[in-house]
């Protein structure tokens, strides 16, 4: 596939990294020559220096015969204009734009149409981050929760702790504890190394366990890995930007919310707009302010300003002063692995959330959902099986007879309204939504080929 990526920032660079090794023809456009040279030296791709929305630059990047244009510059307006020009001048068939401003997103239905601004798929990093944090609040103790098949199936990641009934026992004993709940452990990461789970595999304290189950059973399965945390009630949010205000708005009806904002005018505006949130003008690293607001009674402290260092330091201070759980938004990839698992309970990467959403539209075959896991190391995929026994490598076959790539596990199948937790004897049928876990994303292209029906396959 010939893909043009506009913007060589963290999202554009990470996307290029994900796609360059999958037999795609990638061209990256940016005004930053040094950044482009860095990407070109590291990956097998073309680069073009210039303004992403200029017709001459798009022509030079190959827009006339490109399959897809992905606009992820830091400017919403540049992204929108680039999609408009790609459509009007070059008839580029697939156009994706990252749009961050809530003002544009609010008018999404009317604005992003062929006759207006021709964007096929809209990616809003802020909304993706809000949704991710909301899921973590819904499932106390989870490191990551991802929904598939319109919410029917979920993959969840948890740290195994002493006190969980399964810790110190083999996976096979889970059926004895939960005879009426079907689940499958998709992967275990022990000391950052993947372990292929077998029935005899013993879960150890400190393991990062990924499991798949029908969404209504997620909390029950989590209780096997750790002592189940009580539902959160009191939440403190630091940062009143698009993410912080959007999160407060989504949570304030069901939770007790306090929000700290450094800018006095922004704090005043938020105090008027948010009906059930207590808004403070102040600095979250002010010990006196945290003490006055009874930080020791806060169930979750969420630092989501634009400053990584400020987020990390305020969260560490809040944890030391008694906050039960702390989450931080971190832009720099290097920081995510550095902080999570220590004083920081959960590190949230907007880049990974954005990449997951983008990959869902880029993957070949009928892949309808992609989620980047473990900071981009692993991947979960939802693919729809098409064809019959004569044209498909998966339809009409039992899982044990399918040649899956290394480190790939089929966790669940959604057939109509039914959720089937997969085992070796499960047979895949035409139209099934197949949810898979890959411990190594380099095999994604092999999975794509597996689910592409071919009239020549015998």
Short mmCIF file of C-alpha atoms in Angstrom, two decimals:
data_model
loop_
_atom_site.label_atom_id
_atom_site.label_comp_id
_atom_site.label_asym_id
_atom_site.label_seq_id
_atom_site.Cartn_x
_atom_site.Cartn_y
_atom_site.Cartn_z
CA UNK A 1 0.00 0.00 0.00
CA UNK A 2 1.29 3.46 -0.89
CA UNK A 3 0.81 5.73 2.14
CA UNK A 4 1.69 9.40 2.63
CA UNK A 5 2.16 10.53 6.25
CA UNK A 6 1.97 14.27 6.82
CA UNK A 7 3.85 15.22 9.98
CA UNK A 8 7.02 13.65 11.35
CA UNK A 9 6.32 14.30 15.04
CA UNK A 10 5.89 11.59 17.64
CA UNK A 11 2.68 10.23 16.11
CA UNK A 12 3.84 10.45 12.50
CA UNK A 13 7.23 8.95 13.34
CA UNK A 14 5.75 6.10 15.37
CA UNK A 15 3.22 5.37 12.63
CA UNK A 16 6.00 5.29 10.02
CA UNK A 17 7.92 2.88 12.26
CA UNK A 18 4.87 0.61 12.56
CA UNK A 19 4.12 0.56 8.83
CA UNK A 20 7.56 0.66 7.18
CA UNK A 21 8.32 -2.98 7.99
CA UNK A 22 5.06 -4.30 6.56
CA UNK A 23 5.71 -4.06 2.80
CA UNK A 24 4.19 -0.58 2.56
CA UNK A 25 5.54 2.24 0.40
CA UNK A 26 5.80 5.08 2.95
CA UNK A 27 6.48 8.78 2.28
CA UNK A 28 6.75 11.23 5.18
CA UNK A 29 6.29 14.99 4.72
CA UNK A 30 7.46 17.65 7.20
CA UNK A 31 9.24 20.99 7.35
CA UNK A 32 11.81 19.63 9.83
CA UNK A 33 14.69 18.38 7.67
CA UNK A 34 16.69 16.98 10.59
CA UNK A 35 13.73 14.91 11.81
CA UNK A 36 13.07 13.59 8.29
CA UNK A 37 16.71 12.59 7.88
CA UNK A 38 16.54 10.77 11.21
CA UNK A 39 13.50 8.77 10.06
CA UNK A 40 15.04 8.04 6.66
CA UNK A 41 18.24 6.73 8.24
CA UNK A 42 16.29 4.49 10.60
CA UNK A 43 13.52 3.13 8.35
CA UNK A 44 13.00 2.19 4.73
CA UNK A 45 10.92 5.17 3.54
CA UNK A 46 10.90 8.32 1.37
CA UNK A 47 10.84 11.85 2.78
CA UNK A 48 9.75 15.18 1.33
CA UNK A 49 10.59 18.52 2.96
CA UNK A 50 7.88 21.17 2.78
CA UNK A 51 4.46 22.34 3.91
CA UNK A 52 2.06 19.43 4.09
CA UNK A 53 -0.93 21.28 2.60
CA UNK A 54 0.86 22.70 -0.45
CA UNK A 55 -0.24 21.05 -3.73
CA UNK A 56 3.33 20.98 -5.09
CA UNK A 57 4.59 19.16 -1.99
CA UNK A 58 1.73 16.64 -2.07
CA UNK A 59 2.40 16.00 -5.77
CA UNK A 60 6.10 15.46 -5.02
CA UNK A 61 5.11 13.03 -2.23
CA UNK A 62 3.13 10.96 -4.75
CA UNK A 63 -0.46 11.98 -3.96
CA UNK A 64 -1.51 11.30 -7.58
CA UNK A 65 -1.29 7.53 -7.10
CA UNK A 66 -1.29 7.17 -3.29
CA UNK A 67 -3.71 4.71 -1.66
CA UNK A 68 -3.96 6.68 1.58
CA UNK A 69 -3.09 10.05 3.07
CA UNK A 70 -2.70 10.35 6.86
CA UNK A 71 -2.49 13.95 8.10
CA UNK A 72 -1.07 14.10 11.63
CA UNK A 73 0.72 17.47 11.72
CA UNK A 74 0.34 19.63 14.83
CA UNK A 75 -2.12 21.91 12.99
CA UNK A 76 -5.78 20.86 12.63
CA UNK A 77 -6.18 23.38 9.83
CA UNK A 78 -3.20 22.02 7.88
CA UNK A 79 -4.54 18.48 8.26
CA UNK A 80 -7.99 19.48 6.99
CA UNK A 81 -6.69 21.49 4.03
CA UNK A 82 -4.30 18.68 3.06
CA UNK A 83 -7.23 16.24 2.94
CA UNK A 84 -9.25 18.72 0.88
CA UNK A 85 -6.44 19.16 -1.66
CA UNK A 86 -5.74 15.41 -1.81
CA UNK A 87 -9.42 14.88 -2.65
CA UNK A 88 -9.92 17.81 -5.05
CA UNK A 89 -6.65 17.69 -7.00
CA UNK A 90 -5.44 14.10 -6.71
CA UNK A 91 -8.54 12.03 -5.88
CA UNK A 92 -6.65 10.21 -3.12
CA UNK A 93 -9.12 7.46 -2.10
CA UNK A 94 -8.53 7.31 1.67
CA UNK A 95 -7.94 10.38 3.82
CA UNK A 96 -7.39 10.37 7.59
CA UNK A 97 -6.88 13.47 9.72
CA UNK A 98 -5.91 14.04 13.33
CA UNK A 99 -8.18 16.76 14.72
CA UNK A 100 -7.54 17.99 18.25
CA UNK A 101 -9.76 21.04 18.69
CA UNK A 102 -13.06 20.38 20.42
CA UNK A 103 -14.57 23.21 18.34
CA UNK A 104 -14.16 21.17 15.14
CA UNK A 105 -15.09 17.84 16.72
CA UNK A 106 -18.31 19.32 18.06
CA UNK A 107 -19.42 19.92 14.45
CA UNK A 108 -18.06 16.59 13.19
CA UNK A 109 -21.29 15.31 11.58
CA UNK A 110 -21.82 18.41 9.47
CA UNK A 111 -18.21 19.40 8.84
CA UNK A 112 -16.39 16.22 7.82
CA UNK A 113 -18.31 15.15 4.74
CA UNK A 114 -17.33 14.82 1.09
CA UNK A 115 -19.15 18.02 0.11
CA UNK A 116 -17.58 19.97 3.01
CA UNK A 117 -14.18 18.85 4.37
CA UNK A 118 -13.54 15.43 2.77
CA UNK A 119 -12.01 13.49 5.67
CA UNK A 120 -12.89 9.78 5.68
CA UNK A 121 -11.74 9.06 9.21
CA UNK A 122 -11.29 11.50 12.06
CA UNK A 123 -8.77 10.76 14.84
CA UNK A 124 -9.13 12.80 18.03
CA UNK A 125 -6.24 12.06 20.44
CA UNK A 126 -7.90 13.92 23.31
CA UNK A 127 -11.11 11.89 23.05
CA UNK A 128 -9.12 8.64 22.76
CA UNK A 129 -7.21 9.47 25.96
CA UNK A 130 -10.44 10.39 27.79
CA UNK A 131 -12.00 7.07 26.75
CA UNK A 132 -8.89 5.13 27.86
CA UNK A 133 -8.81 6.78 31.30
CA UNK A 134 -12.56 6.26 31.71
CA UNK A 135 -12.13 2.50 31.15
CA UNK A 136 -9.36 2.37 33.76
CA UNK A 137 -11.67 4.08 36.25
CA UNK A 138 -14.47 1.65 35.39
CA UNK A 139 -12.12 -1.28 36.08
CA UNK A 140 -10.08 -0.39 39.21
CA UNK A 141 -6.70 -2.13 39.18
CA UNK A 142 -6.45 -2.62 35.40
CA UNK A 143 -3.39 -1.41 33.47
CA UNK A 144 -5.23 -1.40 30.14
CA UNK A 145 -8.70 -2.37 28.93
CA UNK A 146 -9.55 -2.64 25.23
CA UNK A 147 -12.98 -3.42 23.80
CA UNK A 148 -13.68 -5.37 20.62
CA UNK A 149 -16.73 -6.45 18.59
CA UNK A 150 -18.78 -3.40 19.60
CA UNK A 151 -17.96 -3.86 23.28
CA UNK A 152 -18.91 -7.55 23.54
CA UNK A 153 -15.33 -8.75 24.19
CA UNK A 154 -12.47 -7.12 26.11
CA UNK A 155 -8.76 -7.71 26.53
CA UNK A 156 -7.52 -6.52 29.90
CA UNK A 157 -4.03 -6.24 31.38
CA UNK A 158 -3.42 -6.52 35.12
CA UNK A 159 -0.46 -6.94 37.43
CA UNK A 160 -0.73 -10.16 39.42
CA UNK A 161 -0.39 -9.55 43.18
CA UNK A 162 -0.25 -11.75 46.26
CA UNK A 163 -3.83 -12.09 47.44
CA UNK A 164 -5.19 -13.04 44.02
CA UNK A 165 -6.51 -16.64 44.16
CA UNK A 166 -4.69 -17.64 40.95
CA UNK A 167 -1.30 -16.23 42.00
CA UNK A 168 1.00 -19.16 42.77
CA UNK A 169 -1.29 -21.57 40.93
CA UNK A 170 -1.50 -22.98 37.41
CA UNK A 171 -3.76 -21.28 34.87
CA UNK A 172 -5.78 -24.50 34.53
CA UNK A 173 -7.09 -24.08 38.10
CA UNK A 174 -9.00 -20.95 37.03
CA UNK A 175 -11.87 -23.12 35.80
CA UNK A 176 -12.26 -24.57 39.29
CA UNK A 177 -12.54 -21.07 40.78
CA UNK A 178 -14.89 -19.75 38.08
CA UNK A 179 -16.77 -22.72 36.59
CA UNK A 180 -19.40 -20.54 34.93
CA UNK A 181 -17.07 -17.95 33.36
CA UNK A 182 -15.12 -18.52 30.16
CA UNK A 183 -11.81 -16.70 29.82
CA UNK A 184 -8.41 -17.20 28.27
CA UNK A 185 -5.01 -15.92 29.34
CA UNK A 186 -3.62 -14.53 26.08
CA UNK A 187 -0.12 -13.61 27.27
CA UNK A 188 2.06 -13.22 30.33
CA UNK A 189 4.97 -10.78 30.53
CA UNK A 190 7.44 -11.70 33.27
CA UNK A 191 10.35 -9.29 33.79
CA UNK A 192 9.34 -7.70 30.43
CA UNK A 193 9.70 -11.00 28.55
CA UNK A 194 6.68 -12.76 27.00
CA UNK A 195 5.71 -16.24 28.18
CA UNK A 196 3.36 -18.34 26.08
CA UNK A 197 0.71 -19.43 28.58
CA UNK A 198 -0.10 -23.12 28.95
CA UNK A 199 -2.58 -24.76 31.33
CA UNK A 200 0.38 -25.74 33.53
CA UNK A 201 1.88 -22.22 33.60
CA UNK A 202 2.00 -20.86 37.16
CA UNK A 203 1.05 -17.19 37.60
CA UNK A 204 3.67 -15.40 39.72
CA UNK A 205 3.32 -12.17 41.69
CA UNK A 206 4.54 -9.31 39.51
CA UNK A 207 3.47 -10.91 36.23
CA UNK A 208 1.70 -8.66 33.76
CA UNK A 209 -1.21 -10.80 32.60
CA UNK A 210 -3.32 -10.20 29.51
CA UNK A 211 -6.61 -12.07 29.35
CA UNK A 212 -9.65 -12.05 27.09
CA UNK A 213 -13.25 -12.49 28.23
CA UNK A 214 -16.77 -11.32 27.55
CA UNK A 215 -16.83 -7.70 28.75
CA UNK A 216 -19.28 -8.37 31.61
CA UNK A 217 -16.83 -10.89 33.12
CA UNK A 218 -13.72 -8.67 33.19
CA UNK A 219 -13.99 -7.71 36.87
CA UNK A 220 -14.55 -11.34 37.91
CA UNK A 221 -11.41 -12.49 36.07
CA UNK A 222 -9.40 -9.57 37.47
CA UNK A 223 -10.29 -10.77 40.97
CA UNK A 224 -8.34 -13.97 40.23
CA UNK A 225 -5.11 -12.00 39.65
CA UNK A 226 -5.28 -9.50 42.51
CA UNK A 227 -7.40 -8.55 45.45
CA UNK A 228 -10.19 -6.64 43.72
CA UNK A 229 -10.04 -2.92 44.40
CA UNK A 230 -13.13 -1.09 45.59
CA UNK A 231 -14.89 1.10 43.01
CA UNK A 232 -13.39 4.57 42.87
CA UNK A 233 -15.43 7.48 44.27
CA UNK A 234 -13.15 10.49 44.79
CA UNK A 235 -11.02 11.62 41.85
CA UNK A 236 -8.60 14.54 41.53
CA UNK A 237 -7.69 15.77 38.04
CA UNK A 238 -4.68 18.02 37.41
CA UNK A 239 -4.87 20.08 34.24
CA UNK A 240 -7.93 21.75 32.77
CA UNK A 241 -7.04 21.48 29.08
CA UNK A 242 -9.13 19.61 26.53
CA UNK A 243 -8.39 16.23 28.14
CA UNK A 244 -8.85 17.35 31.75
CA UNK A 245 -12.07 19.29 31.15
CA UNK A 246 -13.48 16.55 28.89
CA UNK A 247 -12.69 13.88 31.47
CA UNK A 248 -14.24 15.90 34.30
CA UNK A 249 -17.38 16.42 32.21
CA UNK A 250 -17.65 12.67 31.55
CA UNK A 251 -17.06 11.69 35.19
CA UNK A 252 -18.78 14.38 37.26
CA UNK A 253 -22.26 12.82 37.26
CA UNK A 254 -21.07 9.58 38.84
CA UNK A 255 -17.97 10.55 40.85
CA UNK A 256 -16.82 13.26 43.25
CA UNK A 257 -14.40 15.33 41.12
CA UNK A 258 -11.84 17.98 42.06
CA UNK A 259 -9.86 19.70 39.30
CA UNK A 260 -6.70 21.81 39.73
CA UNK A 261 -5.81 24.32 36.98
CA UNK A 262 -2.81 26.70 37.06
CA UNK A 263 -4.23 29.35 34.73
CA UNK A 264 -6.64 31.62 36.66
CA UNK A 265 -8.81 32.55 33.66
CA UNK A 266 -9.06 28.93 32.51
CA UNK A 267 -9.96 27.86 36.06
CA UNK A 268 -12.72 30.49 36.18
CA UNK A 269 -14.11 29.35 32.81
CA UNK A 270 -14.12 25.71 33.90
CA UNK A 271 -15.83 26.54 37.19
CA UNK A 272 -18.71 28.02 35.19
CA UNK A 273 -18.87 25.22 32.61
CA UNK A 274 -18.58 22.17 34.93
CA UNK A 275 -21.70 21.72 37.02
CA UNK A 276 -20.62 19.12 39.58
CA UNK A 277 -16.84 19.53 39.64
CA UNK A 278 -14.97 21.59 42.26
CA UNK A 279 -12.36 23.65 40.37
CA UNK A 280 -9.27 25.08 42.08
CA UNK A 281 -6.79 27.62 40.78
CA UNK A 282 -3.42 26.39 41.97
CA UNK A 283 -0.32 24.24 41.52
CA UNK A 284 -0.66 20.47 42.02
CA UNK A 285 2.90 20.30 43.36
CA UNK A 286 1.87 22.58 46.27
CA UNK A 287 1.90 20.28 49.32
CA UNK A 288 -0.24 22.71 51.30
CA UNK A 289 -2.98 22.71 48.64
CA UNK A 290 -2.98 18.90 48.42
CA UNK A 291 -3.13 18.62 52.22
CA UNK A 292 -6.00 21.13 52.44
CA UNK A 293 -7.96 19.12 49.85
CA UNK A 294 -7.39 15.86 51.78
CA UNK A 295 -5.24 14.11 49.20
CA UNK A 296 -5.16 11.06 51.51
CA UNK A 297 -8.87 10.52 50.78
CA UNK A 298 -8.47 10.59 46.98
CA UNK A 299 -8.98 7.26 45.24
CA UNK A 300 -7.36 8.31 41.95
CA UNK A 301 -5.05 11.25 41.22
CA UNK A 302 -4.83 11.90 37.45
CA UNK A 303 -2.16 14.33 36.18
CA UNK A 304 -2.89 15.26 32.55
CA UNK A 305 -1.22 18.60 31.84
CA UNK A 306 1.01 19.14 28.77
CA UNK A 307 4.15 18.95 30.94
CA UNK A 308 5.47 15.38 31.43
CA UNK A 309 7.82 16.31 34.26
CA UNK A 310 5.13 18.26 36.14
CA UNK A 311 2.72 15.34 35.76
CA UNK A 312 5.25 12.83 37.09
CA UNK A 313 6.40 14.95 40.03
CA UNK A 314 2.91 15.97 41.17
CA UNK A 315 1.73 12.34 40.95
CA UNK A 316 4.70 11.08 42.97
CA UNK A 317 4.02 13.75 45.60
CA UNK A 318 0.31 12.86 45.70
CA UNK A 319 1.16 9.15 46.13
CA UNK A 320 3.58 9.91 48.96
CA UNK A 321 0.91 12.03 50.68
CA UNK A 322 -1.63 9.22 50.58
CA UNK A 323 -3.46 9.13 47.23
CA UNK A 324 -4.42 5.50 46.68
CA UNK A 325 -3.70 5.38 42.94
CA UNK A 326 -1.98 7.78 40.52
CA UNK A 327 -2.16 8.00 36.73
CA UNK A 328 -0.10 10.31 34.54
CA UNK A 329 -0.27 11.43 30.92
CA UNK A 330 3.17 11.13 29.33
CA UNK A 331 4.08 12.35 25.83
CA UNK A 332 7.66 11.07 25.69
CA UNK A 333 7.85 7.34 24.97
CA UNK A 334 11.10 6.91 26.92
CA UNK A 335 9.41 8.14 30.11
CA UNK A 336 6.51 5.66 29.94
CA UNK A 337 8.64 2.56 30.58
CA UNK A 338 10.74 4.49 33.09
CA UNK A 339 7.95 5.44 35.48
CA UNK A 340 5.19 2.81 35.27
CA UNK A 341 5.23 0.20 37.99
CA UNK A 342 7.08 2.31 40.54
CA UNK A 343 5.39 5.18 42.36
CA UNK A 344 3.30 5.73 39.20
CA UNK A 345 0.54 3.13 38.88
CA UNK A 346 -0.47 3.81 35.27
CA UNK A 347 1.31 5.82 32.56
CA UNK A 348 -0.95 6.88 29.69
CA UNK A 349 0.52 7.52 26.24
CA UNK A 350 -1.60 9.64 23.86
CA UNK A 351 0.67 8.53 21.02
CA UNK A 352 -0.15 4.84 21.53
CA UNK A 353 -3.88 5.58 21.71
CA UNK A 354 -3.64 7.54 18.46
CA UNK A 355 -1.52 4.89 16.72
CA UNK A 356 -4.06 2.18 17.67
CA UNK A 357 -6.88 4.18 16.10
CA UNK A 358 -4.86 4.88 12.95
CA UNK A 359 -3.77 1.27 12.48
CA UNK A 360 -7.41 0.14 12.48
CA UNK A 361 -7.84 2.06 9.20
CA UNK A 362 -4.50 1.09 7.67
CA UNK A 363 -4.38 -2.67 8.18
CA UNK A 364 -5.10 -4.92 5.21
CA UNK A 365 -7.75 -7.69 5.08
CA UNK A 366 -10.99 -6.92 6.92
CA UNK A 367 -9.30 -5.80 10.13
CA UNK A 368 -11.79 -3.63 11.97
CA UNK A 369 -10.02 -2.93 15.24
CA UNK A 370 -6.39 -2.67 16.30
CA UNK A 371 -4.99 -1.84 19.71
CA UNK A 372 -1.36 -1.22 20.54
CA UNK A 373 -0.46 -2.91 23.84
CA UNK A 374 2.47 -2.72 26.25
CA UNK A 375 3.62 0.64 24.91
CA UNK A 376 3.66 -0.62 21.31
CA UNK A 377 5.45 -3.96 21.80
CA UNK A 378 2.34 -6.15 21.43
CA UNK A 379 -0.85 -5.77 19.46
CA UNK A 380 -4.45 -6.96 19.64
CA UNK A 381 -6.42 -7.32 16.42
CA UNK A 382 -10.05 -7.92 15.55
CA UNK A 383 -10.44 -9.41 12.06
CA UNK A 384 -13.53 -10.60 10.21
CA UNK A 385 -13.23 -14.01 8.55
CA UNK A 386 -14.39 -14.06 4.91
CA UNK A 387 -14.66 -16.73 2.25
CA UNK A 388 -15.08 -20.49 2.49
CA UNK A 389 -12.85 -23.56 2.84
CA UNK A 390 -11.74 -23.15 -0.77
CA UNK A 391 -10.75 -19.48 -0.61
CA UNK A 392 -9.81 -18.86 3.04
CA UNK A 393 -6.96 -20.14 5.19
CA UNK A 394 -9.13 -19.86 8.33
CA UNK A 395 -12.83 -20.37 7.48
CA UNK A 396 -14.05 -23.92 8.14
CA UNK A 397 -10.88 -24.81 10.06
CA UNK A 398 -10.31 -25.58 13.71
CA UNK A 399 -7.82 -23.32 15.45
CA UNK A 400 -5.34 -26.16 15.98
CA UNK A 401 -5.18 -26.60 12.17
CA UNK A 402 -4.49 -22.92 11.42
CA UNK A 403 -0.84 -21.98 10.93
CA UNK A 404 -0.73 -18.95 13.22
CA UNK A 405 2.41 -16.76 13.23
CA UNK A 406 4.73 -17.12 16.26
CA UNK A 407 3.39 -15.54 19.45
CA UNK A 408 -0.16 -15.23 18.04
CA UNK A 409 -3.14 -16.46 20.04
CA UNK A 410 -6.78 -16.45 18.98
CA UNK A 411 -8.50 -15.42 22.20
CA UNK A 412 -12.17 -15.07 21.31
CA UNK A 413 -14.67 -15.28 18.46
CA UNK A 414 -17.85 -13.23 18.26
CA UNK A 415 -20.51 -14.93 16.15
CA UNK A 416 -23.59 -12.74 15.94
CA UNK A 417 -24.44 -11.98 19.56
CA UNK A 418 -22.51 -14.97 20.95
CA UNK A 419 -19.06 -14.65 22.53
CA UNK A 420 -16.98 -17.82 22.15
CA UNK A 421 -13.74 -18.07 24.14
CA UNK A 422 -11.50 -19.93 21.74
CA UNK A 423 -9.82 -23.29 22.27
CA UNK A 424 -7.91 -25.57 19.92
CA UNK A 425 -11.11 -27.29 18.72
CA UNK A 426 -13.05 -24.09 17.95
CA UNK A 427 -13.94 -23.83 14.26
CA UNK A 428 -14.00 -20.45 12.53
CA UNK A 429 -17.00 -19.65 10.33
CA UNK A 430 -17.66 -17.07 7.62
CA UNK A 431 -18.44 -13.68 9.19
CA UNK A 432 -16.86 -14.45 12.58
CA UNK A 433 -15.14 -11.56 14.37
CA UNK A 434 -11.84 -13.08 15.51
CA UNK A 435 -9.97 -11.37 18.36
CA UNK A 436 -6.23 -12.15 18.43
CA UNK A 437 -3.28 -11.22 20.62
CA UNK A 438 0.24 -10.85 19.17
CA UNK A 439 3.16 -10.72 21.57
CA UNK A 440 5.35 -9.48 18.70
CA UNK A 441 3.79 -6.98 16.30
CA UNK A 442 6.30 -7.79 13.53
CA UNK A 443 4.02 -10.69 12.58
CA UNK A 444 1.02 -8.45 11.89
CA UNK A 445 1.46 -8.69 8.10
CA UNK A 446 1.38 -12.51 8.40
CA UNK A 447 -1.94 -12.28 10.25
CA UNK A 448 -3.28 -9.95 7.56
CA UNK A 449 -2.36 -12.43 4.83
CA UNK A 450 -3.98 -15.23 6.82
CA UNK A 451 -7.33 -13.41 6.80
CA UNK A 452 -7.23 -12.29 3.16
CA UNK A 453 -9.37 -14.68 1.10
CA UNK A 454 -7.93 -15.64 -2.28
CA UNK A 455 -9.66 -17.24 -5.28
CA UNK A 456 -6.41 -19.12 -5.91
CA UNK A 457 -6.14 -20.66 -2.45
CA UNK A 458 -6.70 -24.43 -2.42
#
